[in-house]
Structures are given as C-alpha cells and as structure tokens.
XYZ file of C-alpha atoms in Angstrom:
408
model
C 59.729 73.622 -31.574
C 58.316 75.121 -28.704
C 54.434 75.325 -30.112
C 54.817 71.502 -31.633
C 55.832 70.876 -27.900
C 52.788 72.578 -26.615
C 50.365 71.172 -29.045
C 52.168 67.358 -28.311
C 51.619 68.351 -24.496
C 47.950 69.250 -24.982
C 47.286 66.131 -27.169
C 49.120 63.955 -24.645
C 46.901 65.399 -21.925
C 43.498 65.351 -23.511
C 43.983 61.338 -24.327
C 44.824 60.587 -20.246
C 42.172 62.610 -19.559
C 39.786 60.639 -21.854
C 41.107 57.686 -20.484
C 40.506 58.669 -17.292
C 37.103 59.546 -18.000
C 35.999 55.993 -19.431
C 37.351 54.078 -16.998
C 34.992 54.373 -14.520
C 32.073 53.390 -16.776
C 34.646 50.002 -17.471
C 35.707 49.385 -13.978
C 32.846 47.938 -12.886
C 32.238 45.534 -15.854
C 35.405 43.647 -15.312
C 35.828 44.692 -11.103
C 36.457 40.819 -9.395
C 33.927 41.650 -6.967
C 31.434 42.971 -9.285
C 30.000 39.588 -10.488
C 29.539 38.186 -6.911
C 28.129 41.498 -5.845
C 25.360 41.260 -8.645
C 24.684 37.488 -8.230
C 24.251 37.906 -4.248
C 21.406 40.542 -4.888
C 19.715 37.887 -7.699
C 20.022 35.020 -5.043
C 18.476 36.641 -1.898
C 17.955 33.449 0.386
C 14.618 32.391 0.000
C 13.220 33.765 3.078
C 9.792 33.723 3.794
C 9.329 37.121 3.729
C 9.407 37.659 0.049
C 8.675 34.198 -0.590
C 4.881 33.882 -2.290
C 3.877 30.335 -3.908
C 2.870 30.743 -7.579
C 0.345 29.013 -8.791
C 0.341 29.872 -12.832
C 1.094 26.192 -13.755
C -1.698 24.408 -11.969
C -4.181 26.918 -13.086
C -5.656 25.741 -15.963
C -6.871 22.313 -14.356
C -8.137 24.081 -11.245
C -10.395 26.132 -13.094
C -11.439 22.588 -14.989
C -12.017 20.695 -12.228
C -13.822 23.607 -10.145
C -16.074 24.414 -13.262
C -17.087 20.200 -13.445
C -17.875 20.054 -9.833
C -19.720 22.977 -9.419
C -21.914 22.050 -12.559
C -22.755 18.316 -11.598
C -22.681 19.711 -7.890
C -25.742 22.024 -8.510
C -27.257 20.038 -10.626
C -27.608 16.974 -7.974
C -27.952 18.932 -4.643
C -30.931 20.908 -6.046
C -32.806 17.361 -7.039
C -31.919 16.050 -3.957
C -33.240 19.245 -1.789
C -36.591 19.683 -4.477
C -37.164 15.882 -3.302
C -36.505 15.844 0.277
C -38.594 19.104 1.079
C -41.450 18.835 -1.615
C -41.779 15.419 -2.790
C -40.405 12.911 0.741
C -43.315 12.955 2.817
C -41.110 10.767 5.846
C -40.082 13.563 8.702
C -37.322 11.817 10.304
C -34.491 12.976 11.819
C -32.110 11.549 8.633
C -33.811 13.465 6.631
C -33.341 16.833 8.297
C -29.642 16.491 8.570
C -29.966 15.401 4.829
C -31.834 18.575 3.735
C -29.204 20.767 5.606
C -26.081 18.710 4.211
C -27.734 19.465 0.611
C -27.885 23.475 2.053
C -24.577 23.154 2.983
C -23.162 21.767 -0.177
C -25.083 24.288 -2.398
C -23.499 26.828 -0.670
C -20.040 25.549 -1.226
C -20.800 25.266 -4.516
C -21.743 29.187 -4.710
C -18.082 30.375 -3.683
C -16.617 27.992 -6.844
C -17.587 30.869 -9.652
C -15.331 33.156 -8.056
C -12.552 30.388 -6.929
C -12.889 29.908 -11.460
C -13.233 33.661 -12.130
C -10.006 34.374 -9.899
C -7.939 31.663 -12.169
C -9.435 32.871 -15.101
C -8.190 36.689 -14.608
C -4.884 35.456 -14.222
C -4.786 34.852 -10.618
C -6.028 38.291 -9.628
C -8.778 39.330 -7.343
C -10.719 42.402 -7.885
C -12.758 42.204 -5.165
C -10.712 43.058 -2.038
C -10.069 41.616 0.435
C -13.368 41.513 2.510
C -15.203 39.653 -0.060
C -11.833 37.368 -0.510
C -12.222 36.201 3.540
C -15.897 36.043 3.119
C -16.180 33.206 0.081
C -12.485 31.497 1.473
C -14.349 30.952 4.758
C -17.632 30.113 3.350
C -15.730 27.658 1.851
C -14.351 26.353 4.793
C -17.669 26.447 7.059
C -19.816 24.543 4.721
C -17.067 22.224 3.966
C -17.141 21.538 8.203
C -20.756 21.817 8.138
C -21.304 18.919 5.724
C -18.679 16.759 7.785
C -20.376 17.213 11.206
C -24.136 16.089 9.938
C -22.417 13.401 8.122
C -21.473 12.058 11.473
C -24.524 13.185 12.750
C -26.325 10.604 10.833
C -24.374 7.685 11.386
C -24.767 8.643 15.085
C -28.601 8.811 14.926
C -28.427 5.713 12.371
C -26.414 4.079 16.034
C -28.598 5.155 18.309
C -31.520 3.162 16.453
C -29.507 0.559 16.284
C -28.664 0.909 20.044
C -32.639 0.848 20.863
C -32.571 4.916 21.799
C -34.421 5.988 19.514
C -37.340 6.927 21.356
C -35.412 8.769 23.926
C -34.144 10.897 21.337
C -37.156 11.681 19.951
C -38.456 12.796 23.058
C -35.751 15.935 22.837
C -37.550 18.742 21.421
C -37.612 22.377 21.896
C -40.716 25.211 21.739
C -39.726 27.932 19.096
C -42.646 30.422 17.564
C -45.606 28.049 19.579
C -44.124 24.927 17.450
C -42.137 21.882 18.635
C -38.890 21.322 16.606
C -37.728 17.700 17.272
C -34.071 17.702 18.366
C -32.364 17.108 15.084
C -33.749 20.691 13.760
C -32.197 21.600 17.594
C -28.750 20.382 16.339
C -28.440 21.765 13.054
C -29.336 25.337 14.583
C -26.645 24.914 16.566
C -24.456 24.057 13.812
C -25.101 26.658 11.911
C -24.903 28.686 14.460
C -21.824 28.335 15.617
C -20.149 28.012 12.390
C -21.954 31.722 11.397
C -20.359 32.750 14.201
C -16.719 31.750 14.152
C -17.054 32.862 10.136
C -17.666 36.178 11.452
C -14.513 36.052 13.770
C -12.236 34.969 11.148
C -13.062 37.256 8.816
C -12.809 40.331 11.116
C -9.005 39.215 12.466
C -6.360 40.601 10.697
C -4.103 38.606 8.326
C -0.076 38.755 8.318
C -0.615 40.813 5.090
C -3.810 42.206 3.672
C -2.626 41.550 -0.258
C -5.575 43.413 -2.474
C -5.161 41.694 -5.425
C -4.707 37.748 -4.432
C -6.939 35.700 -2.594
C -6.714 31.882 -2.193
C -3.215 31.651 -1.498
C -0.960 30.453 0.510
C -0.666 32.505 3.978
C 1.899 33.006 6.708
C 0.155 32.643 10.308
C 3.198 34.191 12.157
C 1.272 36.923 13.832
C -1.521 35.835 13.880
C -1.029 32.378 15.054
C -4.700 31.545 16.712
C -6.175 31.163 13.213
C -3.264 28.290 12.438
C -4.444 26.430 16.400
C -7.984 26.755 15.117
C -7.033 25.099 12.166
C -5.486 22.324 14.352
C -8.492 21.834 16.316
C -10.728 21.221 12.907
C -8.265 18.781 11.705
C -8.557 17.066 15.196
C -12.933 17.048 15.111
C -12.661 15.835 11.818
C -10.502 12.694 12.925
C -13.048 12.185 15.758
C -16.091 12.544 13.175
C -14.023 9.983 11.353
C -13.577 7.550 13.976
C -17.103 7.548 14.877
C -17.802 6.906 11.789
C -16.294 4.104 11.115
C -17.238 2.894 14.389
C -20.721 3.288 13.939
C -20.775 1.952 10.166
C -19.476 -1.130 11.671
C -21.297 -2.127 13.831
C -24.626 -1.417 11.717
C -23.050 -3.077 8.486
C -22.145 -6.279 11.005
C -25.706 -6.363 12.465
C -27.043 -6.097 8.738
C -25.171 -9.050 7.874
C -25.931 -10.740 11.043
C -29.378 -10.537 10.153
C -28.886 -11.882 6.892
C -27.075 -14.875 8.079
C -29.113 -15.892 10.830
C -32.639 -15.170 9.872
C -33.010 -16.286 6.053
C -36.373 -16.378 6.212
C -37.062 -12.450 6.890
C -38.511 -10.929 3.366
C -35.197 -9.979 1.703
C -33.022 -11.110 4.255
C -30.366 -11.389 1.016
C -30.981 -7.870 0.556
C -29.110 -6.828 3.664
C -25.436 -7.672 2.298
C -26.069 -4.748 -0.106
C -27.462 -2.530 2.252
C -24.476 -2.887 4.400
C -22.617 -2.441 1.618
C -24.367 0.817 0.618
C -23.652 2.277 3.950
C -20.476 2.118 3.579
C -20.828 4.925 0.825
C -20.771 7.373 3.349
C -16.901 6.365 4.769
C -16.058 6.004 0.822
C -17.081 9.707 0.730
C -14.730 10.449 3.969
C -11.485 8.634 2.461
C -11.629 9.934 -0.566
C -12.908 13.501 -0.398
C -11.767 14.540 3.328
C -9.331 12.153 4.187
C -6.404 13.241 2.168
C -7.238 16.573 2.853
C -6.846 16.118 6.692
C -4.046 14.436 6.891
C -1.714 16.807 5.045
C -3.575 19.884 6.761
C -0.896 19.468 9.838
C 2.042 19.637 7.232
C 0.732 23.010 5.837
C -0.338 24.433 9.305
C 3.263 23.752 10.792
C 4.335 25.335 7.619
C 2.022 28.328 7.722
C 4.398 29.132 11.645
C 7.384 28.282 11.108
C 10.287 30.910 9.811
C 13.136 28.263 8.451
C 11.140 26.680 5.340
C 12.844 27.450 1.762
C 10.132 28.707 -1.490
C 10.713 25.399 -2.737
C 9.256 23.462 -0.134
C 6.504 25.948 0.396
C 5.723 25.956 -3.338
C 5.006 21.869 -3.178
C 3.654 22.791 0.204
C 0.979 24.933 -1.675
C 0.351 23.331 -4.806
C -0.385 19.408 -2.791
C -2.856 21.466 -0.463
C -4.958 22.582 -3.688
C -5.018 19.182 -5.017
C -6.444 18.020 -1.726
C -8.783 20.479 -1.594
C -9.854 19.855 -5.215
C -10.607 15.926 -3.343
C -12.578 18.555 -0.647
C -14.672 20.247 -3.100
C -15.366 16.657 -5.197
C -17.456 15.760 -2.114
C -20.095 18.220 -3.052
C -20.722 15.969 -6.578
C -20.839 12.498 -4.194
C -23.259 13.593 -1.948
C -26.082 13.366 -4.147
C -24.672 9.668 -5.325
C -24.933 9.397 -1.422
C -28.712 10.120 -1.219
C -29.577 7.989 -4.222
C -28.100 4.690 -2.652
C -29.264 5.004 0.703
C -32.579 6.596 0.717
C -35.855 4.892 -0.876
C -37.758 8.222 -1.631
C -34.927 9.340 -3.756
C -34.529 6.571 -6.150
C -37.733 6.290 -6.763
C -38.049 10.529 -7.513
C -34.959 9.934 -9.808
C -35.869 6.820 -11.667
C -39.297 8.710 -12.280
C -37.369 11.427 -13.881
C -35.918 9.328 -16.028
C -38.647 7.742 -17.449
C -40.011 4.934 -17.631
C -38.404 3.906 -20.943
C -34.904 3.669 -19.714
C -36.208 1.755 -16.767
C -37.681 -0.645 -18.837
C -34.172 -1.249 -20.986
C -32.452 -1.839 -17.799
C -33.886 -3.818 -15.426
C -31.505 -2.910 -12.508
C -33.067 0.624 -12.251
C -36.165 -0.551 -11.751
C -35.265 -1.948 -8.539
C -35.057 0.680 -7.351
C -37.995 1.929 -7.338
C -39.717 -1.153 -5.466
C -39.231 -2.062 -1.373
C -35.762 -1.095 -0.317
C -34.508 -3.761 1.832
C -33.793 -1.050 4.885
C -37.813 -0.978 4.916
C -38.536 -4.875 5.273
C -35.740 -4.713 7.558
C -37.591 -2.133 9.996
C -41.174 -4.363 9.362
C -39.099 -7.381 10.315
C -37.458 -5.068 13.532
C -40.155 -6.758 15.856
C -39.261 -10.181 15.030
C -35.567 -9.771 15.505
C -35.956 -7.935 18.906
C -36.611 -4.144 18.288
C -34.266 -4.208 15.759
C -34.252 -0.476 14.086
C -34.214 0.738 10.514
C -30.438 1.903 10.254
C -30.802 3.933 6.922
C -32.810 6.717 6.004
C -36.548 5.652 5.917
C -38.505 5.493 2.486
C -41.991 7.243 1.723
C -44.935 5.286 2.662
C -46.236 4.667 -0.833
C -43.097 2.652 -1.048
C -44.822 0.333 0.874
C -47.438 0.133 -1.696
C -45.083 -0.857 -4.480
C -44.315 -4.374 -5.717
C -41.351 -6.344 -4.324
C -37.953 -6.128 -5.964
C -37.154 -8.387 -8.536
C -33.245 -7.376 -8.453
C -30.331 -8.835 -6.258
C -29.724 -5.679 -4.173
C -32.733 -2.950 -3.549
C-alpha cells in the first residue's frame, strides 16, 4: 500500500511539475497585456526619426521619363551648341547667354544616367556619398543656371527695346589682352558663383550621411542653413519670373503695336507671330519651373519641422519628384526654344533635314527665309530706334528670299 502510495505521490508530482514547466512558454500567448504589448512595438508613432519616404512604386516611370529626356535632351542641346559656336556667325550678347544655357543644360543632362542607374539598382547608390552631393547639386546649379540667363535675355531683349543698348555694349572687361563684352562678364559670374556655393554644399554635413541612398528625401533639422538657402532660390526664381513676364510684355505689346500701326513695314503681319513666339520662353517657365517652385516652400517647411506623420511626408516626397521630372523636361524645350526664336537656327535645322521634306511641307521652308525679328530691326529707324527684340539672324539671312508663309 505504502509503495503504490509512493509511486501515486511521485506520478502526482512529476505531472504539476510538468505543468508548471509549460506554462510559462503559454502564459504569454494568451497574457491580456501581451497583444497590446506586441501591437505598440509594430505601431511606433511615425516619428520622423525612423520615418524614410519610399519610393519603389514611382520608380519605374522615373527611370522612363529620365531616360526620354536625357536622350532628346542631348540630342537637341548639342545641335543647338554645334550651331551657335561653329555655324552662327552673329556675336551678340543673346547668343552668348544662349551658348551657356545649352552648357548648362548638357550638363544637367550628364547627372540623369546616374539619377536612371540609381532606380535601376533598386534604389541603391554605390557610389557614396561624395559623388551622391556632387551630381544632386550639379543638378541643382545648372537647373539655377539655366533660369538666371533665361532672364538674362529677356532683360537684354528690354534693354533694346528700352534704347540702351549701346550703353551696354560699352561694358566690357580686359582678360588675357582681349576685350570680353559684358554678357561673357555676366555669365563668368554666374558660373562662378554657382561653382562656388556647389562647393559649400557639398562640403556641409547632412542630418545623416546614408551610404547607400541618394536622391531622397532629407531632414534639414541640424543643418537648417541649407533649407534658408533653399528659400532664397525659390524667392530669385519668383523675381526671374516676374521680370519675365514683365519684360515679355511689354516687347510682345510693342510687336503688336508695330503691326497695327505701321502696315506698311515689310512683314509688319509677321510681328503677331513673333510676339507670339516670345512668349515660348514664359511657356517654358510655367510649365517646367513653375510647379516646381511653388511647392518647393511646402517641402522646405517640411524638411524643419518635427510634428509631420510618414504619410504626409511620403506624398510630400513623391509630388516633389513629379515636379522635378517638370524641372528636368526643361532641358528637352530649350532647344524647341532656340528653333522658334532665332533665324540662324532654323535655317541650320531645316538644312539638316533636307531639302526634300522642305519641299513636301511648305511651312518649313519659311523658315529658312527673312525672320520677321530681322525686317523688324531694318525697319527700327523708321519707327524711332526701334530695336530687334529677339535673337539676331546670320547675315546671309539677309541674302535669302522673302517668306512666303504667314508667320517667319
């Protein structure tokens, strides 16, 4: 009795004890505070410390767009440049700013292969981060570069208009025994300036130096200057915008003015077009820069402030690469830009093409004949000193018959 006691004892005691043993490994699975425990650590607040934008799901038509740009991009900017510095003979001041806009866009064009190879590998940079700042601001500084001698030539196109011409061809400056005439003055500057503050942003610090992104979003907490300088390019690109439309105006009205009141100039009707044409230039600004500048604010106010959720940040990020995808487009329009306002360039172009698809449409070969901005600057001393408001045509365009289209 006593050993069947003993042996119930020990088989009583070995089952508690393997009770006792599993429960903790149970506990825990059905504990009330368990679940809420686990489901606080999966849904951290969104803070923006660990908070980084993804952009897997807009990939795909990034790398689509960039690739289309930077092919039609190259393509046009390097006819326009092979025409202004080999084959334009003119040496106006237009056409310097419109050599270094072409400069300036082919350079932006040379940081899109790794903007595509970066979206291609998956969103992952390889490069570190030195060479990440270097083609971001690159980016950035030709982007600003082409804006300012955009402006720069509708300000020279006003000044002509205002009569000052010759007082600003009189500015000129002696470098290596040689006289540069002041437009050559003011793109130095540009560039030099712009070299310079490239240089300064890409030896300050970020918030975090990640090795293997580039092109993303970034906090400017600590480093808040960069987000003011930011500020201050949104603000000279609303000035450069303002004068642009200013000036455009006012040349566009005096075009028209011209048109209405002296219809016997040669191709006084020509002048509705040309105004029309200038306006190309503040098509170029709405579209391309415009949308791009006015949501900058939004993403700079973003970039300092501590209280935004990942959602917000995430649209935040994704409607800033669309804009700059407008940014980038500019690059392709610029060219378009040259063709429609400069003489020299049609004709090049239309040459190019042949003669055979000029014949079939009759529309291109207007534009190889008198532009109406150059019978508008032969007709200047009739109409009171008038000047030529767009870029100036090679002298054998003189030599060419008239148009026989509605709008040289």
């Amino acid at each position: 009795m006593s050993a069947f006691s003993l042996s119930h004892f020990n088989h009583s005691t070995s089952a508690a004890m393997s009770a006792h043993s599993s429960a903790p490994t149970l506990a825990p699975a059905f504990h009330p505070f368990s679940v809420a425990s686990s489901i606080h650590i999966s849904s951290t607040p969104s803070n923006q410390t660990g908070c980084h934008p993804d952009d897997t799901n807009i990939r795909l038509p990034l790398i689509a767009f960039y690739s289309i740009f930077f092919i039609l991009g190259l393509v046009g900017n390097i006819f326009a440049l092979w025409v202004f510095l080999f084959l334009q003979s003119s040496r106006n001041s237009v056409r310097v700013f419109l050599i270094n806009c072409a400069v300036a866009d082919l350079v932006l064009l040379a940081c899109l292969p790794f903007r595509i190879f970066y979206h291609v590998n998956g969103n992952k940079w390889v490069l570190g981060p030195v060479a990440c700042k270097l083609v971001g601001n690159l980016f950035y500084m030709n982007m600003y570069i082409s804006i300012l001698l955009l402006g720069l030539i509708s300000l020279d196109r006003y000044l002509r208009l205002k009569g000052k011409s010759k007082a600003r061809r009189r500015l000129t400056m002696k470098l290596w025994g040689q006289s540069w005439p002041w437009s050559w003055l003011v793109c130095g500057i540009v560039w030099s300036l712009s070299l310079m503050t490239m240089v300064f942003m890409i030896a300050t610090a970020e918030d975090s130096e990640d090795t293997d992104r580039c092109f993303q979003y970034k906090k400017r907490r600590k480093v808040q200057g960069k987000a003011y300088f930011n500020g201050v390019l949104v603000v000279l690109f609303w000035l450069v915008f303002v004068m642009l439309v200013i000036s455009y105006i006012k040349i566009a009205s005096q075009l028209l003015r011209a048109s209405r009141d002296k219809p016997g100039l040669p191709n006084a009707q020509k002048y509705k077009c040309t105004a029309k044409k200038s306006f190309f230039v503040l098509f170029v600004f709405s579209v391309c820069f415009g949308p791009y500048h006015a949501f900058r604010p939004i993403y700079i106010l973003t970039q300092l402030s501590d209280t935004v959720s990942c959602d917000y940040l995430q649209l935040v990020d994704h409607t800033n690469e669309v804009m700059l995808l407008l940014s980038a487009f500019n690059s392709c329009l610029d060219p378009v830009m040259y063709f429609l306002l400069s003489g020299s360039v049609r004709k090049t172009a239309l040459q190019a093409v042949g003669h055979r698809l000029g014949n079939r449409l009759p529309f291109w070969n207007d534009g190889t004949s008198n532009s109406s901005t150059t019978e508008f600057r032969r007709s200047s001393v009739a109409i009171q000193g008038m000047a030529l408001v767009l870029p100036n045509p090679t002298p054998q365009n003189d030599n060419l018959p008239p148009s026989t289209g509605p709008c040289g």
